[in-house]
Structure formats: structure tokens, C-alpha cells
Tab-separated table of C-alpha atoms in Angstrom:
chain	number	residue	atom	x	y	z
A	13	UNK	CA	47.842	99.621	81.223
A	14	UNK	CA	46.562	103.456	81.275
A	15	UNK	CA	47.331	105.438	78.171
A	16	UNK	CA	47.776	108.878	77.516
A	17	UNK	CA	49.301	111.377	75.291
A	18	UNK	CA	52.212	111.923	76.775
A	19	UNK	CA	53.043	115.719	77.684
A	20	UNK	CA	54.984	118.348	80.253
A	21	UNK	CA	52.004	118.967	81.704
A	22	UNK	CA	50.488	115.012	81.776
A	23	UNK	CA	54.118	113.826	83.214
A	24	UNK	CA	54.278	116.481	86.182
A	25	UNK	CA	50.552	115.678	87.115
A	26	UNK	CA	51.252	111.721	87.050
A	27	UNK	CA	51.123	109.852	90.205
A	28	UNK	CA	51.016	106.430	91.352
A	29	UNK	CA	47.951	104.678	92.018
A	30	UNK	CA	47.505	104.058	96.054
A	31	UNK	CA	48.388	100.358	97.029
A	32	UNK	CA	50.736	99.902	93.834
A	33	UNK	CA	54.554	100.437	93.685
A	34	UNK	CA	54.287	101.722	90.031
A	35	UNK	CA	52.012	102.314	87.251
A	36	UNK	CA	52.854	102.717	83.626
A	37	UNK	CA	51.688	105.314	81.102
A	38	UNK	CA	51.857	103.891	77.767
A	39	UNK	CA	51.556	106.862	74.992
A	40	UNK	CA	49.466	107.482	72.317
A	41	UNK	CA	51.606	108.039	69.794
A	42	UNK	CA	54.731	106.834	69.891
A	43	UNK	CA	54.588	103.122	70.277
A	44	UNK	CA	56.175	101.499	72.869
A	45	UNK	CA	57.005	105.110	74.403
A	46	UNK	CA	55.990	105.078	78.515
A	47	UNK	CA	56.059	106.850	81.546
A	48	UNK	CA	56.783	104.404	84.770
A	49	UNK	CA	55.956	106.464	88.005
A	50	UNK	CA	56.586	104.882	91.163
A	51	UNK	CA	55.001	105.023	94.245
A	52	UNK	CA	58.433	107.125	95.714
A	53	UNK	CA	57.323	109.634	93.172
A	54	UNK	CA	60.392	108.790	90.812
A	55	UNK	CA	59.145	108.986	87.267
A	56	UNK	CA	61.275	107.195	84.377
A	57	UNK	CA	60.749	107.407	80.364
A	58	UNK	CA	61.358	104.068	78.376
A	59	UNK	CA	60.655	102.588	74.919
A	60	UNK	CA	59.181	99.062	75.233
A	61	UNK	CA	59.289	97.033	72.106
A	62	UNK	CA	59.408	93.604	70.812
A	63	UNK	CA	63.352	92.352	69.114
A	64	UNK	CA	63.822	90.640	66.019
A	65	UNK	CA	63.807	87.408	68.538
A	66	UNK	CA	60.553	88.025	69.136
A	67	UNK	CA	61.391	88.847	72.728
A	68	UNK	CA	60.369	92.247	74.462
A	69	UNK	CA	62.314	94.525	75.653
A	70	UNK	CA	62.591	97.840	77.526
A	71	UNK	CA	65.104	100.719	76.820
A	72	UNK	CA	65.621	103.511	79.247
A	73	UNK	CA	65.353	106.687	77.713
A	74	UNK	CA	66.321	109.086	80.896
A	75	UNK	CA	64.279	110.225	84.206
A	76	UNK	CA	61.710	112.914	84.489
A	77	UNK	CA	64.296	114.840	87.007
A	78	UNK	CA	66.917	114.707	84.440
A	79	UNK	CA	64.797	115.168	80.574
A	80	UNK	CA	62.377	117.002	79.424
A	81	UNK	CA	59.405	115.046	77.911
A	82	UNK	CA	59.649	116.691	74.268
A	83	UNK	CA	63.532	115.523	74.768
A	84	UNK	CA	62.185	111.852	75.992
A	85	UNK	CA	59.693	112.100	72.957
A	86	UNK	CA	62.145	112.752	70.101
A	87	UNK	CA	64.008	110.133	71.902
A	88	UNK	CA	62.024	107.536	71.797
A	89	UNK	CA	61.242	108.168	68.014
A	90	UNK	CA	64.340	107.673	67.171
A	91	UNK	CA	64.565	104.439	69.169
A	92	UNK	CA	61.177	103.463	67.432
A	93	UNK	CA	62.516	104.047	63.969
A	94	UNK	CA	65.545	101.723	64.755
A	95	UNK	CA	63.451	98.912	65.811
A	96	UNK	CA	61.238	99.056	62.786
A	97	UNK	CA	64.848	99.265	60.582
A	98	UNK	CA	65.593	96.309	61.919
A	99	UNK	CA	67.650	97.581	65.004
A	100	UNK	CA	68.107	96.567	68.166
A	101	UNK	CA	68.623	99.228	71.206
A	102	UNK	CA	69.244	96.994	74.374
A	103	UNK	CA	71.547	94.990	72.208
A	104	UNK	CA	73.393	98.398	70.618
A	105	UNK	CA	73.469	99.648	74.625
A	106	UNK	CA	74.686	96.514	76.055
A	107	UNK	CA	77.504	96.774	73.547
A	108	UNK	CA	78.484	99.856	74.114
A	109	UNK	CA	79.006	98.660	78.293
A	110	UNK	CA	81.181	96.034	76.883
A	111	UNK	CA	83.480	98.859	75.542
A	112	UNK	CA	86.208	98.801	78.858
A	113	UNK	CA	87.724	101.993	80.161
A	114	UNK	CA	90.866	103.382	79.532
A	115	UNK	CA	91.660	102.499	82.793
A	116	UNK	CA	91.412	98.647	82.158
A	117	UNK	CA	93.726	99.206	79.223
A	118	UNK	CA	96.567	100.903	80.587
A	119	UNK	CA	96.514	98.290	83.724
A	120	UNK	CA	96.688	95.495	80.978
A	121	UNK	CA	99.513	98.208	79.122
A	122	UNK	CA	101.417	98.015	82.116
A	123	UNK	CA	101.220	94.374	82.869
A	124	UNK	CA	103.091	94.003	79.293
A	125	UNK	CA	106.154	96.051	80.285
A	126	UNK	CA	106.901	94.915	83.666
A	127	UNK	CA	110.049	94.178	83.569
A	128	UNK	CA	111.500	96.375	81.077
A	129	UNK	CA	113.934	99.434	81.450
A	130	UNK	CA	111.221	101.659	80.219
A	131	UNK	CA	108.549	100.714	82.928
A	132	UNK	CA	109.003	103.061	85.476
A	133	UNK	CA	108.863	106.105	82.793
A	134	UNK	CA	105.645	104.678	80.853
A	135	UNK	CA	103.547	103.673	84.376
A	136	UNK	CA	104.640	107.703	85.552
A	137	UNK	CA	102.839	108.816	82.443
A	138	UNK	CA	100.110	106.504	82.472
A	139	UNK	CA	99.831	107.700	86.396
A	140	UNK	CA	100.553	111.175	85.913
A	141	UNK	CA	99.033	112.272	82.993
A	142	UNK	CA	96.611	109.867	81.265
A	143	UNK	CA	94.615	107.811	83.726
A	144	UNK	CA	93.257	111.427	85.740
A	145	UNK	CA	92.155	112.717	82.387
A	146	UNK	CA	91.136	109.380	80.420
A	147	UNK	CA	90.891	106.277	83.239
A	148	UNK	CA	87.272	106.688	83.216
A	149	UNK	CA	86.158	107.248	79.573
A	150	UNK	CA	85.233	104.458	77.364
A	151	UNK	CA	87.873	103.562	74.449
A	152	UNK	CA	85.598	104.616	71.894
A	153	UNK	CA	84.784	107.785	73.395
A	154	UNK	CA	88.524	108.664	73.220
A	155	UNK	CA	88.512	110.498	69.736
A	156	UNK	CA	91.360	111.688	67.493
A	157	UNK	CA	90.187	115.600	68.320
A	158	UNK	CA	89.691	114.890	72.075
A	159	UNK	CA	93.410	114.082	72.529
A	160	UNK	CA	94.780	116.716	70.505
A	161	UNK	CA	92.869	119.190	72.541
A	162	UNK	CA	94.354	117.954	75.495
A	163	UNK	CA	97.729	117.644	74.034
A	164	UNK	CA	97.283	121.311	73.040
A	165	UNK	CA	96.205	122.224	77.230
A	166	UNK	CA	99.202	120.590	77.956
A	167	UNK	CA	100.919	122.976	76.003
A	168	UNK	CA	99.642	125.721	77.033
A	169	UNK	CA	100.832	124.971	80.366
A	170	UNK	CA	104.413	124.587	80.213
A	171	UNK	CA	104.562	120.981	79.211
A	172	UNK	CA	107.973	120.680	77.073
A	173	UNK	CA	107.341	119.741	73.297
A	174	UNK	CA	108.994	116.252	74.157
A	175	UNK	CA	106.718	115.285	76.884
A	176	UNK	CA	104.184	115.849	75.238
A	177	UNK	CA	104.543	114.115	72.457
A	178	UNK	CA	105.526	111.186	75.140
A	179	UNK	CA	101.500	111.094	76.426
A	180	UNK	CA	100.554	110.720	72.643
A	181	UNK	CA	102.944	107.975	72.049
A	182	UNK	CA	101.759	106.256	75.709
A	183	UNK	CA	98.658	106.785	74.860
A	184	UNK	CA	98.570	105.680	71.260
A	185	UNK	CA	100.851	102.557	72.460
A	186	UNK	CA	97.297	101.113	74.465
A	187	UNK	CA	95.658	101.277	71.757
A	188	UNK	CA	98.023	99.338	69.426
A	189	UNK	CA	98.562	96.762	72.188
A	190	UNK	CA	94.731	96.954	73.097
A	191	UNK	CA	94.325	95.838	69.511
A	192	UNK	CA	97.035	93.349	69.212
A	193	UNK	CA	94.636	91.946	72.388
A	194	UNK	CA	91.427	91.763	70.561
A	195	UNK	CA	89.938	94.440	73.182
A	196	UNK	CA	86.609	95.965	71.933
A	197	UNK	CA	86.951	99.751	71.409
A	198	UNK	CA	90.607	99.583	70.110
A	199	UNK	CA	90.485	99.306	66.342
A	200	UNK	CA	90.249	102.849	65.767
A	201	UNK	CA	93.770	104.385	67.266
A	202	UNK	CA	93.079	108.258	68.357
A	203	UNK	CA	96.307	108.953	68.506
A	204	UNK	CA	97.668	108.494	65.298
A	205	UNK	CA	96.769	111.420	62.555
A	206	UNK	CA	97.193	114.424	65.273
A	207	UNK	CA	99.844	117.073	64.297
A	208	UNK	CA	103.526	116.941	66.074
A	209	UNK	CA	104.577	119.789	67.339
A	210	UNK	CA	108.287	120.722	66.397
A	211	UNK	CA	110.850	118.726	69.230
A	212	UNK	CA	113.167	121.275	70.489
A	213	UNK	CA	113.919	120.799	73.663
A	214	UNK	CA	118.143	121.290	73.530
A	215	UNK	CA	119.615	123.698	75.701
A	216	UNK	CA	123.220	125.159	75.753
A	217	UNK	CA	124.745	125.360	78.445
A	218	UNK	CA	128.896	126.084	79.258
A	219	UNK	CA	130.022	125.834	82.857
A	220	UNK	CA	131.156	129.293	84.308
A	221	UNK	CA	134.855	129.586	85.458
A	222	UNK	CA	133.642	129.350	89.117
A	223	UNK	CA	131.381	126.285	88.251
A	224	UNK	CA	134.568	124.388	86.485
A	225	UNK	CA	136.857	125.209	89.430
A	226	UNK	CA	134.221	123.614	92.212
A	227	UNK	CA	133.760	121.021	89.885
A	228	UNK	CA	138.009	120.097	89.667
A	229	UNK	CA	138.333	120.617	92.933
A	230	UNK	CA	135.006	118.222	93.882
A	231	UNK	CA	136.680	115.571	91.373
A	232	UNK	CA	140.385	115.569	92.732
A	233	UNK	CA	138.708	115.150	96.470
A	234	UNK	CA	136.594	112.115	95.694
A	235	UNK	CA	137.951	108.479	96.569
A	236	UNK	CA	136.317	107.426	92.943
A	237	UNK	CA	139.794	106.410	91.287
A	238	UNK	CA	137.073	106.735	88.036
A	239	UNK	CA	135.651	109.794	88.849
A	240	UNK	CA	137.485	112.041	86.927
A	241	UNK	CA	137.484	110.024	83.628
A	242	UNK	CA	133.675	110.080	84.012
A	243	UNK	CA	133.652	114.052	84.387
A	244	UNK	CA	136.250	114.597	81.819
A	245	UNK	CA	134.540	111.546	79.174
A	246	UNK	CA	130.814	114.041	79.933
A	247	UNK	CA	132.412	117.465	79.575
A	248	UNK	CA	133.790	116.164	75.863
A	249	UNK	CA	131.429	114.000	74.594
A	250	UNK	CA	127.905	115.932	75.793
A	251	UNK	CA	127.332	111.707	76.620
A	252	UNK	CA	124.380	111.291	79.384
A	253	UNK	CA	125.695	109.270	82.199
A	254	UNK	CA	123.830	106.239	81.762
A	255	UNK	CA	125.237	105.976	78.358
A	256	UNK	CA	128.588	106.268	79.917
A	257	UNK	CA	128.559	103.620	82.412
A	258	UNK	CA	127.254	101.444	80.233
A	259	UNK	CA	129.848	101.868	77.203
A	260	UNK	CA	131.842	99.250	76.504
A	261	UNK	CA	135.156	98.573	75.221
A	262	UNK	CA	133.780	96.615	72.038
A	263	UNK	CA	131.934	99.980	71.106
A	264	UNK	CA	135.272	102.770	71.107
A	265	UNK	CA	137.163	102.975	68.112
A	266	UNK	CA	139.663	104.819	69.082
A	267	UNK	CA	141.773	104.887	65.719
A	268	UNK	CA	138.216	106.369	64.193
A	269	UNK	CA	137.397	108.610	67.026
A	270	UNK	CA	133.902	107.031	67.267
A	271	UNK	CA	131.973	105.703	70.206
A	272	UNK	CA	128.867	103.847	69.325
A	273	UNK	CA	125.975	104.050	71.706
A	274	UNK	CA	123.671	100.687	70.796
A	275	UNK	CA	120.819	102.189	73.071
A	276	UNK	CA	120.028	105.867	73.437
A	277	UNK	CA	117.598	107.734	75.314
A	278	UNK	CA	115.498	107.998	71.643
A	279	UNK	CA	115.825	104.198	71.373
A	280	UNK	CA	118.284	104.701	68.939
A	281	UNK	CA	121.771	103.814	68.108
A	282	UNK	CA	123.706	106.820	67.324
A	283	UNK	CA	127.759	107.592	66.919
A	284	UNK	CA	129.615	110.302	68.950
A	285	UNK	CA	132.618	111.640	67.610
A	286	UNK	CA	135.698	111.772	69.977
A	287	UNK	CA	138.016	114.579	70.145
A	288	UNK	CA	141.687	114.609	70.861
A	289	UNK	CA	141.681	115.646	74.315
A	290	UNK	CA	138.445	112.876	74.436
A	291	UNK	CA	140.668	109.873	73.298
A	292	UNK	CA	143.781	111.039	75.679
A	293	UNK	CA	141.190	109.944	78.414
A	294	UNK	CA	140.266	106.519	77.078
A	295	UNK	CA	143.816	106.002	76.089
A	296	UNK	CA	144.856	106.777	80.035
A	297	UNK	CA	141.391	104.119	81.657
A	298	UNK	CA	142.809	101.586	83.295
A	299	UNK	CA	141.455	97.835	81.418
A	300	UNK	CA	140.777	95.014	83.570
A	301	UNK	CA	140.937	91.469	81.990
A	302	UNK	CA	137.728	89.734	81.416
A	303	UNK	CA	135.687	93.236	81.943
A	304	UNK	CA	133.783	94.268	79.056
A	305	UNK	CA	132.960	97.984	80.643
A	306	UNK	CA	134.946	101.418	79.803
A	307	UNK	CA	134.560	102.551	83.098
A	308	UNK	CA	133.657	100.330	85.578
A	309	UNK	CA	133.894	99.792	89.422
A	310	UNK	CA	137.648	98.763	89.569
A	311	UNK	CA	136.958	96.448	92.805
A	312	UNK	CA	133.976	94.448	91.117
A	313	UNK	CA	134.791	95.140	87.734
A	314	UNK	CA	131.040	95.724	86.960
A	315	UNK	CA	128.782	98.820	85.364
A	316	UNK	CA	129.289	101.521	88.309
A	317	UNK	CA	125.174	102.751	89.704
A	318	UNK	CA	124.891	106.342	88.505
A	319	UNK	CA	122.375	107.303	91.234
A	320	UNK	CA	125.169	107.913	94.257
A	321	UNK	CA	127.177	109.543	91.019
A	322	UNK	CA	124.820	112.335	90.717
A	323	UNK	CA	124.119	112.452	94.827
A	324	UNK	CA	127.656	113.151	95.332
A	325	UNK	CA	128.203	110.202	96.673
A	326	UNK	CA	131.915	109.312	96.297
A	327	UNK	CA	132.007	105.423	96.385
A	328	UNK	CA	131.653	103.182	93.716
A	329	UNK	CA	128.565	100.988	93.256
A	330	UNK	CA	128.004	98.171	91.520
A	331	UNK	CA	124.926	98.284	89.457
A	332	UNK	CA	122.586	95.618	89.942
């Protein structure tokens, strides 16, 4: 067990004795504090040192190619005066490998919401955005100030105010799952306490006289016998299409000129007021007996698909 004062100068001079695979240099100084060379020339610093178990133990500090010994020095002091406090390094380390990667989380995140209407947009975040800039980084190394720097680069590159705020809520939704879980790492949300920027994203936008004529003439050609009450129910109500085909009779009040929408886009419930020319419409829908929807596939008398809708298709689906 060769000791020596530990230096640049001693650590670059080092070798391995011939006929061993490694030797180590205990220092002077520091207790515990050592160089291991091996025989491949590889040098490593490490602070051996005995736990509060009374067992020994051996913490890596860094290798020779990578840290300066004055680095490896201060170190290992620190290490030293944690031991003698009472600490334990390995066990501190060891916990901090227990910590899982965002990664883990957001496959357990996903797992949870299989399943629901919202999966496909959360996993295309997840995918997207969060798992290239946080699937390898330990939860606790995912701070408050981290994320709102990133949230800001998002920013900066045309991400809308929404979706942004989407990746914090994603992103802050782990954690509060990851916690609900018991998973190490997630008591401390970093999403929550960053600033919102102000949601704006509303556009106006009025169809030209050209645009409305295609669009009459597109609707009058189309086999959909519903096709035109859809158009017409849009144009009036600024409705998004989903909301549409999914109304139902229950939720029109037609005496009120109200339509209630139980499930928006937000997540929440909201009441659209219906205008003269609006009503006229539902007034003229044909109503099937036993068929709760406003405008549904006449042949199936189910919710019509809005995907062939908005491909132009002309036939009528029924949603599955």
C-alpha cells in the first residue's frame, strides 16, 4: 500500500508495478484519498473509507483523463468531511441512480391514458417535444428554471402560446401522476410556479365571396343529405366539427337559443348562443326516432366520422 502526496506531477509520473494489474497510491493527506493505476495505464481517483456500518467502502471521484488532481483533491475533502459528519457517499450515490429518467415516467404517463380521447395528443407531445429534450435526465435534475428556459426556446421559435403551455401541462402532469405513484424524484413538481405566457391564439377569419361561392356550390354537389346543415350549423355558430357531430338533441334549446357543449376542446363545458338564421337550420334537421344525435348519418342513425368530412369525402360514416 505505497503512499504519497498526491500531486499533478506525482499522478502523471505513476505507473503500475510490472507483474501487477494495479497498484494503489494512498495519499498523505487526505485520508482515504487514492490513486488506482492500472497496468493499461488507466489511472482513477477514489475516496476509500469505512460507513457508519463499519463496512468499507470506495467512492469514485473521476479519472485522471477526465480531472485534474487539485479538482480530485478538493473532491475528496469534501467526501471526507461527509463521512466524518456522519454521511454516507456510496449510499447518497446509489440513491441518486435510483432516481428513474424522465423517460420511465412518461412510458408509465402513457400507460395511464391508453384508452382515453386525449391519448393520441398527450403521447405526440410526450414524443415530439419532451422525451428528445428530457427522456434522458433524471427527475430531480429537471428543475423549475430548466423548463422555463426551454419553454422560453420554444418560444422563440414559433411555438404558439397554446402549445406551449400544452408541454408544461404534459410535463407537469408526470410529475403529479409520478407522485400519485410513489416514484422517487417526483415530490418536487418543476412545472408548477413558472410564468404563463398570455393565450392568444384566435384568429379572424371571413370567407371571401369567391371562397363562399366554391363552398355552396361544393355543398349542393355532395350526396351528404346532412352536408349542408353541417356547413351552414359551422358558418353560424364558429362550432368545431367534432363538437358538431357530437351535439345532441338533449343539449339545443331552441326556445333559448342556446346549445350546450358538455365537452370542449379546453375540457370545458361552455354555451353557444344561436342566431335566427342558426335555429331556422335546426328547426329544418330531419329527427329520427330513438337517435339522440343533431346531425347524424341518416342510414345508421349514428355520430357521422368527421375525418372523410374534412377530406372531401362525400359519404357518410358512421363513427366508431
Amino acid at each position: 500500500m505505497p503512499k504519497a502526496h498526491l500531486t499533478q506531477t506525482f499522478v502523471d509520473r505513476a505507473v503500475c508495478e510490472v507483474g501487477k494489474a494495479k497498484v494503489d497510491f494512498y495519499d498523505t493527506i487526505i485520508s482515504g484519498f487514492l490513486l488506482e493505476r492500472r497496468s493499461s495505464g488507466k489511472g482513477t481517483y477514489s475516496l476509500r473509507y469505512i460507513d457508519q456500518g463499519g463496512r468499507q467502502r470506495q467512492h469514485k471521484i473521476g479519472g485522471v483523463d477526465d480531472i485534474t488532481c487539485a479538482a480530485a483533491r478538493k473532491k475528496a475533502q469534501q467526501l471526507r468531511s461527509e463521512v466524518v459528519m456522519g454521511g454516507n457517499p456510496a449510499a447518497a450515490k446509489a440513491l441518486a441512480k435510483a432516481i428513474p429518467l424522465y423517460s420511465e415516467l412518461a412510458a408509465k404517463h402513457l400507460e395511464s391514458f391508453k384508452g382515453r380521447k386525449s391519448y393520441e395528443d398527450v403521447e405526440s407531445v410526450i414524443r415530439v417535444h419532451l422525451l428528445p429534450r428530457w427522456g434522458k435526465t433524471r427527475l430531480t435534475d429537471i428543475t423549475s428554471r430548466a423548463v422555463g428556459q426551454w419553454l422560453d426556446e420554444k418560444r422563440a421559435k414559433g411555438l404558439s402560446p397554446a402549445s406551449v403551455e400544452k408541454l408544461r401541462i404534459v410535463l407537469g402532469r408526470s410529475f403529479v401522476l409520478g407522485a400519485s405513484w410513489d416514484i422517487p424524484g417526483t415530490e418536487k413538481n418543476p412545472a408548477r410556479g413558472i410564468p404563463r405566457a398570455p393565450l392568444n391564439n384566435a384568429r379572424e377569419r371571413f370567407l371571401t365571396t369567391e371562397e363562399a361561392g366554391r363552398l355552396k356550390t361544393a355543398v349542393a354537389a355532395s350526396q351528404n343529405p346532412q352536408l349542408q346543415h353541417i356547413v351552414g350549423l359551422l358558418l353560424l355558430t364558429g362550432a368545431r366539427l367534432r363538437e358538431l357531430l357530437d351535439a345532441k338533441w338533449e343539449n339545443v334549446d331552441v326556445e333559448r337559443r342556446s346549445w350546450f357543449i358538455p365537452d370542449s376542446k379546453t375540457g370545458k363545458p361552455r354555451y353557444v348562443p344561436l342566431s335566427t338564421a342558426a335555429v331556422a337550420i335546426i328547426e329544418a334537421l330531419p329527427r329520427f326516432k330513438g337517435c339522440p344525435w343533431l346531425v347524424p348519418n341518416p342510414e345508421t342513425r349514428r355520430a357521422i366520422c368527421a375525418e372523410p368530412l374534412r377530406a372531401g369525402n362525400p359519404r357518410i360514416w358512421p363513427r366508431s
